[in-house]
Amino acid sequence: MSIYRLFKRKILLFSIILLMLLSTLVLLGLLFIHLGYGSSSIIYEYRFNRIMAASLVGLILGLTGALLQSSLRNPLVDHYILGIGSGGVFAVMLFYLVSSATAALALLTIIAGIGGLAALIITIMVAEAVGGSDVAYVLAGIGVNSMFSGASLLLSYMVASKNPFIAYALVGSFVAVDPGWIPLLIFLSIISFILYIFTAKPLNALLIGDEYAAQQGYNPRVARLLIVLLSGVIGASVVACCGLIGFIGLVSPHIARLMLGTSDNRMVPIIAGIVGAILLLLSDNFSRLILAGPFLVSVGEVPAGAIVSLFGAPFFLSIMIRRFRGRGA
Amino acid sequence: MMPGDIVIDIERAGYRNKQVFENLKIRIPSGKITALLGPNGSGKTTLLKMLFKRIRYSGKILIGFKELSMISVREIARLISYMGEITLPDMMGLKVFEALLISRSSLYRGLIERQEDIREAEAVLRELGIEQLSERRLDELSSGELRKVVLGMALIKHPKYLLLDEPDSHLDMLSKIEISRIIKKYSGRTTIIIATHDPVFAVNTAEYFVLLRDGRVVDEGKLEHIIGNKSIEKTFGVRLKYIYENNRLVGIIPVYD
């Protein structure tokens, strides 16, 4: 048996382990974790929606994060660092400010997507204006991110009377998740999956280089722009559901690459999606537990986004350090 | 003109803000190894990139009787392999075997490679004598090893036209000779164009020569022709001493004066 086939068997093994981990977390979240209010069907339904939302958002963020990193050839980006998520949150806040009506969830998703797209375009333009290196993208993203985060924070005070849960959008939480989100998130997951299937081969070519991609029959500029914009917009639109969750899109692809031992884009995005689902579900389960007192009677909860940042930020810093050590600078 | 020849007859070509060629006429013979020889900035890379539609031009480029603009991008992907230097982004590594399989991905539909593609990858590794590198990561290879792998990535498509951009750069003497030997094995089967600024590598590898300087053809022809015309001297602007062994040109030394 060739080494290559053994390697493929390893991937299968990893997928099974990951799925088992995911289902364990789902079960834990469904049966045990959260407020000791008994076990009425309402509680189960609430828990179920939360688990679904957290897993699907994690899946979308992990998958689109992998697509963003590969298409930009940049190990340091995700929809949070590029400012896309903040742009989405800002657009949602702005909508609440100017509109008195409660919006359909699908409309909110589209608004978040448009906000994310605007932020992404600013980031790309700034980064390309200063040479388009990977660090230029990170720095431009930090600027755009701060701008939209600041503006969103300001707006959150103004719209708090209309939507008491709006402050959660700034840190990311599944506390106030509406069951109506589930079909929307399933739809977005399917769209990202289709995007992954169609972009795996061109992304592999782009990873090796633009000229290489061109002689493989792809237009590198068009392919890159399309993939970045589509995965950016999908990543941004989920903030309408759960607010801004950083680092999932950044760390999941890296964990997937480490596990697989390769950056082949035929495998990384989907495994990154599963890893993202596990990480976010883990964070959400954890967020429900962390303030639980004795007998698991919770006195409140920490937003999942905060937990993710708590663990994600050190990981990001370690990637930065490895990145610059490798460069010898 | 032989079938398969590349005929370039262009009025102008270049980048948006920089014109590189004006009134350029070159004929590249099929089935032979042609060296594009010239100093840095003479337009070698631009010329190679023009052949797979990466550079805008006005005029005519015929690839085997067919006008380049009439050939689809997909068809070009099957017809042509271009390989320059490759650097993968940090922390996104690929193994040699994967890079080879990816290089065949324009030949099959769907995401999963066929048994045939795996066999091809194994064959290329054998042919280049780099089987032991199969599971190594590209960023862990030495320059010489990487050059061989890159050559393999170009060859695995079995292209009709093989464009190699400085296949000899950053290589020690032995590695250059090895690369030259591998390239020569494919002469006859494939039309090969190598861009290089090393005359020694060029004369020991190629059968036909196009000498470029500042986007203009200084001379083109077979070895005796360009040596007789002192064209290499004119191209690089230096004086050269030629070393012969058994009536074969084996070395060229620039004279420092």
Short mmCIF file of N, CA and C in Angstrom, two decimals, chain A residues 177-268:
data_model
loop_
_atom_site.label_atom_id
_atom_site.label_comp_id
_atom_site.label_asym_id
_atom_site.label_seq_id
_atom_site.Cartn_x
_atom_site.Cartn_y
_atom_site.Cartn_z
N VAL A 177 -30.61 33.17 20.89
CA VAL A 177 -30.75 32.65 19.53
C VAL A 177 -32.21 32.28 19.23
N ASP A 178 -32.65 32.74 18.09
CA ASP A 178 -34.04 32.52 17.67
C ASP A 178 -34.09 31.23 16.84
N PRO A 179 -35.11 30.39 17.04
CA PRO A 179 -35.18 29.15 16.25
C PRO A 179 -35.19 29.41 14.75
N GLY A 180 -35.66 30.60 14.36
CA GLY A 180 -35.71 30.94 12.94
C GLY A 180 -34.34 30.98 12.28
N TRP A 181 -33.28 31.07 13.09
CA TRP A 181 -31.95 31.12 12.50
C TRP A 181 -31.52 29.78 11.93
N ILE A 182 -32.03 28.70 12.48
CA ILE A 182 -31.49 27.38 12.12
C ILE A 182 -31.57 27.13 10.61
N PRO A 183 -32.78 27.28 10.00
CA PRO A 183 -32.82 27.04 8.54
C PRO A 183 -31.90 27.98 7.76
N LEU A 184 -31.81 29.23 8.23
CA LEU A 184 -30.92 30.18 7.54
C LEU A 184 -29.46 29.73 7.62
N LEU A 185 -29.07 29.28 8.82
CA LEU A 185 -27.68 28.84 8.99
C LEU A 185 -27.40 27.58 8.19
N ILE A 186 -28.43 26.70 8.12
CA ILE A 186 -28.25 25.49 7.31
C ILE A 186 -28.05 25.89 5.85
N PHE A 187 -28.84 26.86 5.41
CA PHE A 187 -28.70 27.35 4.03
C PHE A 187 -27.29 27.90 3.79
N LEU A 188 -26.81 28.73 4.73
CA LEU A 188 -25.47 29.30 4.56
C LEU A 188 -24.39 28.22 4.59
N SER A 189 -24.60 27.19 5.43
CA SER A 189 -23.63 26.09 5.47
C SER A 189 -23.57 25.39 4.13
N ILE A 190 -24.75 25.18 3.54
CA ILE A 190 -24.77 24.51 2.24
C ILE A 190 -24.06 25.35 1.19
N ILE A 191 -24.31 26.67 1.24
CA ILE A 191 -23.64 27.55 0.29
C ILE A 191 -22.12 27.48 0.48
N SER A 192 -21.66 27.50 1.74
CA SER A 192 -20.21 27.44 1.93
C SER A 192 -19.65 26.09 1.48
N PHE A 193 -20.43 25.03 1.68
CA PHE A 193 -19.97 23.71 1.25
C PHE A 193 -19.83 23.67 -0.28
N ILE A 194 -20.80 24.24 -0.96
CA ILE A 194 -20.73 24.29 -2.43
C ILE A 194 -19.51 25.10 -2.87
N LEU A 195 -19.31 26.24 -2.19
CA LEU A 195 -18.15 27.08 -2.49
C LEU A 195 -16.85 26.28 -2.32
N TYR A 196 -16.80 25.50 -1.24
CA TYR A 196 -15.61 24.68 -0.98
C TYR A 196 -15.38 23.67 -2.09
N ILE A 197 -16.45 23.00 -2.53
CA ILE A 197 -16.31 21.98 -3.57
C ILE A 197 -15.77 22.61 -4.86
N PHE A 198 -16.30 23.77 -5.21
CA PHE A 198 -15.92 24.37 -6.48
C PHE A 198 -14.58 25.09 -6.44
N THR A 199 -14.11 25.44 -5.23
CA THR A 199 -12.87 26.21 -5.19
C THR A 199 -11.66 25.40 -4.77
N ALA A 200 -11.87 24.14 -4.41
CA ALA A 200 -10.74 23.36 -3.88
C ALA A 200 -9.58 23.29 -4.86
N LYS A 201 -9.88 22.99 -6.13
CA LYS A 201 -8.79 22.86 -7.10
C LYS A 201 -8.13 24.19 -7.44
N PRO A 202 -8.92 25.23 -7.79
CA PRO A 202 -8.26 26.52 -8.03
C PRO A 202 -7.49 27.03 -6.81
N LEU A 203 -8.00 26.77 -5.60
CA LEU A 203 -7.28 27.24 -4.41
C LEU A 203 -5.93 26.55 -4.26
N ASN A 204 -5.88 25.27 -4.56
CA ASN A 204 -4.60 24.56 -4.51
C ASN A 204 -3.61 25.20 -5.48
N ALA A 205 -4.09 25.55 -6.66
CA ALA A 205 -3.21 26.18 -7.65
C ALA A 205 -2.77 27.56 -7.16
N LEU A 206 -3.71 28.32 -6.60
CA LEU A 206 -3.37 29.65 -6.10
C LEU A 206 -2.37 29.58 -4.96
N LEU A 207 -2.49 28.53 -4.14
CA LEU A 207 -1.58 28.37 -3.01
C LEU A 207 -0.14 28.26 -3.50
N ILE A 208 0.06 27.60 -4.62
CA ILE A 208 1.41 27.42 -5.15
C ILE A 208 1.90 28.70 -5.82
N GLY A 209 1.01 29.48 -6.40
CA GLY A 209 1.44 30.75 -6.97
C GLY A 209 0.55 31.20 -8.10
N ASP A 210 0.60 32.49 -8.40
CA ASP A 210 -0.29 33.05 -9.42
C ASP A 210 0.04 32.54 -10.82
N GLU A 211 1.33 32.52 -11.15
CA GLU A 211 1.72 32.07 -12.50
C GLU A 211 1.39 30.59 -12.66
N TYR A 212 1.62 29.87 -11.57
CA TYR A 212 1.31 28.44 -11.59
C TYR A 212 -0.18 28.23 -11.85
N ALA A 213 -1.02 29.04 -11.13
CA ALA A 213 -2.46 28.92 -11.32
C ALA A 213 -2.85 29.26 -12.76
N ALA A 214 -2.21 30.27 -13.31
CA ALA A 214 -2.53 30.69 -14.67
C ALA A 214 -2.26 29.57 -15.67
N GLN A 215 -1.10 28.90 -15.54
CA GLN A 215 -0.78 27.83 -16.49
C GLN A 215 -1.59 26.56 -16.20
N GLN A 216 -2.30 26.54 -15.06
CA GLN A 216 -3.23 25.43 -14.80
C GLN A 216 -4.62 25.76 -15.32
N GLY A 217 -4.77 26.94 -15.93
CA GLY A 217 -6.05 27.27 -16.55
C GLY A 217 -6.98 28.12 -15.70
N TYR A 218 -6.44 28.75 -14.64
CA TYR A 218 -7.28 29.62 -13.83
C TYR A 218 -6.79 31.05 -13.98
N ASN A 219 -7.72 31.99 -13.90
CA ASN A 219 -7.30 33.39 -13.86
C ASN A 219 -7.10 33.75 -12.39
N PRO A 220 -5.85 33.90 -11.95
CA PRO A 220 -5.62 34.02 -10.51
C PRO A 220 -6.33 35.23 -9.87
N ARG A 221 -6.33 36.34 -10.57
CA ARG A 221 -6.96 37.55 -10.00
C ARG A 221 -8.45 37.35 -9.81
N VAL A 222 -9.10 36.84 -10.85
CA VAL A 222 -10.55 36.66 -10.80
C VAL A 222 -10.90 35.60 -9.75
N ALA A 223 -10.16 34.48 -9.77
CA ALA A 223 -10.45 33.40 -8.82
C ALA A 223 -10.28 33.90 -7.39
N ARG A 224 -9.18 34.60 -7.13
CA ARG A 224 -8.92 35.07 -5.77
C ARG A 224 -10.01 36.03 -5.31
N LEU A 225 -10.34 36.99 -6.17
CA LEU A 225 -11.33 38.00 -5.80
C LEU A 225 -12.68 37.35 -5.51
N LEU A 226 -13.08 36.43 -6.37
CA LEU A 226 -14.37 35.76 -6.17
C LEU A 226 -14.41 34.98 -4.86
N ILE A 227 -13.35 34.21 -4.60
CA ILE A 227 -13.34 33.38 -3.40
C ILE A 227 -13.30 34.25 -2.15
N VAL A 228 -12.47 35.30 -2.17
CA VAL A 228 -12.36 36.17 -1.00
C VAL A 228 -13.69 36.85 -0.73
N LEU A 229 -14.30 37.40 -1.78
CA LEU A 229 -15.56 38.13 -1.58
C LEU A 229 -16.67 37.19 -1.09
N LEU A 230 -16.80 36.04 -1.75
CA LEU A 230 -17.88 35.12 -1.36
C LEU A 230 -17.69 34.60 0.06
N SER A 231 -16.47 34.14 0.37
CA SER A 231 -16.29 33.59 1.72
C SER A 231 -16.36 34.70 2.75
N GLY A 232 -15.93 35.92 2.38
CA GLY A 232 -16.04 37.05 3.29
C GLY A 232 -17.49 37.38 3.60
N VAL A 233 -18.31 37.42 2.58
CA VAL A 233 -19.72 37.78 2.77
C VAL A 233 -20.45 36.71 3.59
N ILE A 234 -20.16 35.44 3.30
CA ILE A 234 -20.81 34.38 4.08
C ILE A 234 -20.39 34.46 5.55
N GLY A 235 -19.07 34.66 5.77
CA GLY A 235 -18.58 34.78 7.15
C GLY A 235 -19.20 35.96 7.87
N ALA A 236 -19.42 37.06 7.14
CA ALA A 236 -19.98 38.26 7.77
C ALA A 236 -21.45 38.07 8.09
N SER A 237 -22.17 37.36 7.22
CA SER A 237 -23.62 37.31 7.41
C SER A 237 -24.02 36.54 8.67
N VAL A 238 -23.14 35.65 9.18
CA VAL A 238 -23.53 34.93 10.39
C VAL A 238 -23.51 35.83 11.63
N VAL A 239 -22.84 36.98 11.57
CA VAL A 239 -22.83 37.85 12.76
C VAL A 239 -24.23 38.37 13.06
N ALA A 240 -25.12 38.38 12.06
CA ALA A 240 -26.49 38.80 12.30
C ALA A 240 -27.16 37.86 13.30
N CYS A 241 -26.71 36.61 13.33
CA CYS A 241 -27.31 35.62 14.23
C CYS A 241 -26.72 35.70 15.63
N CYS A 242 -25.39 35.68 15.71
CA CYS A 242 -24.78 35.47 17.03
C CYS A 242 -23.79 36.56 17.40
N GLY A 243 -23.66 37.58 16.56
CA GLY A 243 -22.70 38.62 16.86
C GLY A 243 -21.30 38.24 16.40
N LEU A 244 -20.35 39.02 16.88
CA LEU A 244 -18.99 38.92 16.37
C LEU A 244 -18.21 37.86 17.13
N ILE A 245 -17.85 36.79 16.45
CA ILE A 245 -17.04 35.75 17.08
C ILE A 245 -15.72 35.64 16.33
N GLY A 246 -14.66 35.97 17.02
CA GLY A 246 -13.35 36.00 16.37
C GLY A 246 -12.62 34.68 16.56
N PHE A 247 -11.51 34.55 15.86
CA PHE A 247 -10.53 33.49 16.06
C PHE A 247 -10.95 32.09 15.62
N ILE A 248 -12.26 31.79 15.59
CA ILE A 248 -12.66 30.45 15.13
C ILE A 248 -12.18 30.26 13.69
N GLY A 249 -12.42 31.28 12.87
CA GLY A 249 -12.02 31.21 11.46
C GLY A 249 -10.52 31.19 11.29
N LEU A 250 -9.81 31.69 12.30
CA LEU A 250 -8.35 31.72 12.22
C LEU A 250 -7.73 30.40 12.66
N VAL A 251 -8.18 29.92 13.85
CA VAL A 251 -7.49 28.75 14.41
C VAL A 251 -7.95 27.43 13.78
N SER A 252 -9.22 27.35 13.39
CA SER A 252 -9.69 26.05 12.88
C SER A 252 -8.90 25.56 11.67
N PRO A 253 -8.65 26.43 10.67
CA PRO A 253 -7.86 25.93 9.54
C PRO A 253 -6.46 25.49 9.95
N HIS A 254 -5.87 26.19 10.93
CA HIS A 254 -4.52 25.80 11.35
C HIS A 254 -4.54 24.46 12.06
N ILE A 255 -5.56 24.27 12.91
CA ILE A 255 -5.68 22.97 13.59
C ILE A 255 -5.89 21.88 12.54
N ALA A 256 -6.74 22.17 11.54
CA ALA A 256 -6.99 21.18 10.48
C ALA A 256 -5.69 20.85 9.75
N ARG A 257 -4.90 21.87 9.41
CA ARG A 257 -3.65 21.62 8.69
C ARG A 257 -2.68 20.80 9.53
N LEU A 258 -2.62 21.15 10.83
CA LEU A 258 -1.72 20.40 11.72
C LEU A 258 -2.15 18.94 11.80
N MET A 259 -3.45 18.72 11.93
CA MET A 259 -3.94 17.35 12.03
C MET A 259 -3.69 16.57 10.76
N LEU A 260 -4.00 17.20 9.64
CA LEU A 260 -3.88 16.49 8.36
C LEU A 260 -2.44 16.38 7.90
N GLY A 261 -1.60 17.31 8.37
CA GLY A 261 -0.22 17.34 7.92
C GLY A 261 -0.10 17.83 6.49
N THR A 262 -1.08 18.56 6.02
CA THR A 262 -1.01 19.08 4.66
C THR A 262 -1.89 20.33 4.56
N SER A 263 -1.70 21.10 3.51
CA SER A 263 -2.55 22.27 3.27
C SER A 263 -3.41 22.06 2.04
N ASP A 264 -3.54 20.81 1.61
CA ASP A 264 -4.35 20.52 0.43
C ASP A 264 -5.78 21.01 0.63
N ASN A 265 -6.21 21.93 -0.22
CA ASN A 265 -7.51 22.57 -0.03
C ASN A 265 -8.68 21.67 -0.41
N ARG A 266 -8.39 20.46 -0.84
CA ARG A 266 -9.48 19.52 -1.04
C ARG A 266 -9.93 18.96 0.30
N MET A 267 -9.07 19.07 1.32
CA MET A 267 -9.42 18.51 2.63
C MET A 267 -9.49 19.54 3.74
N VAL A 268 -8.58 20.52 3.71
CA VAL A 268 -8.49 21.46 4.84
C VAL A 268 -9.80 22.18 5.15
#
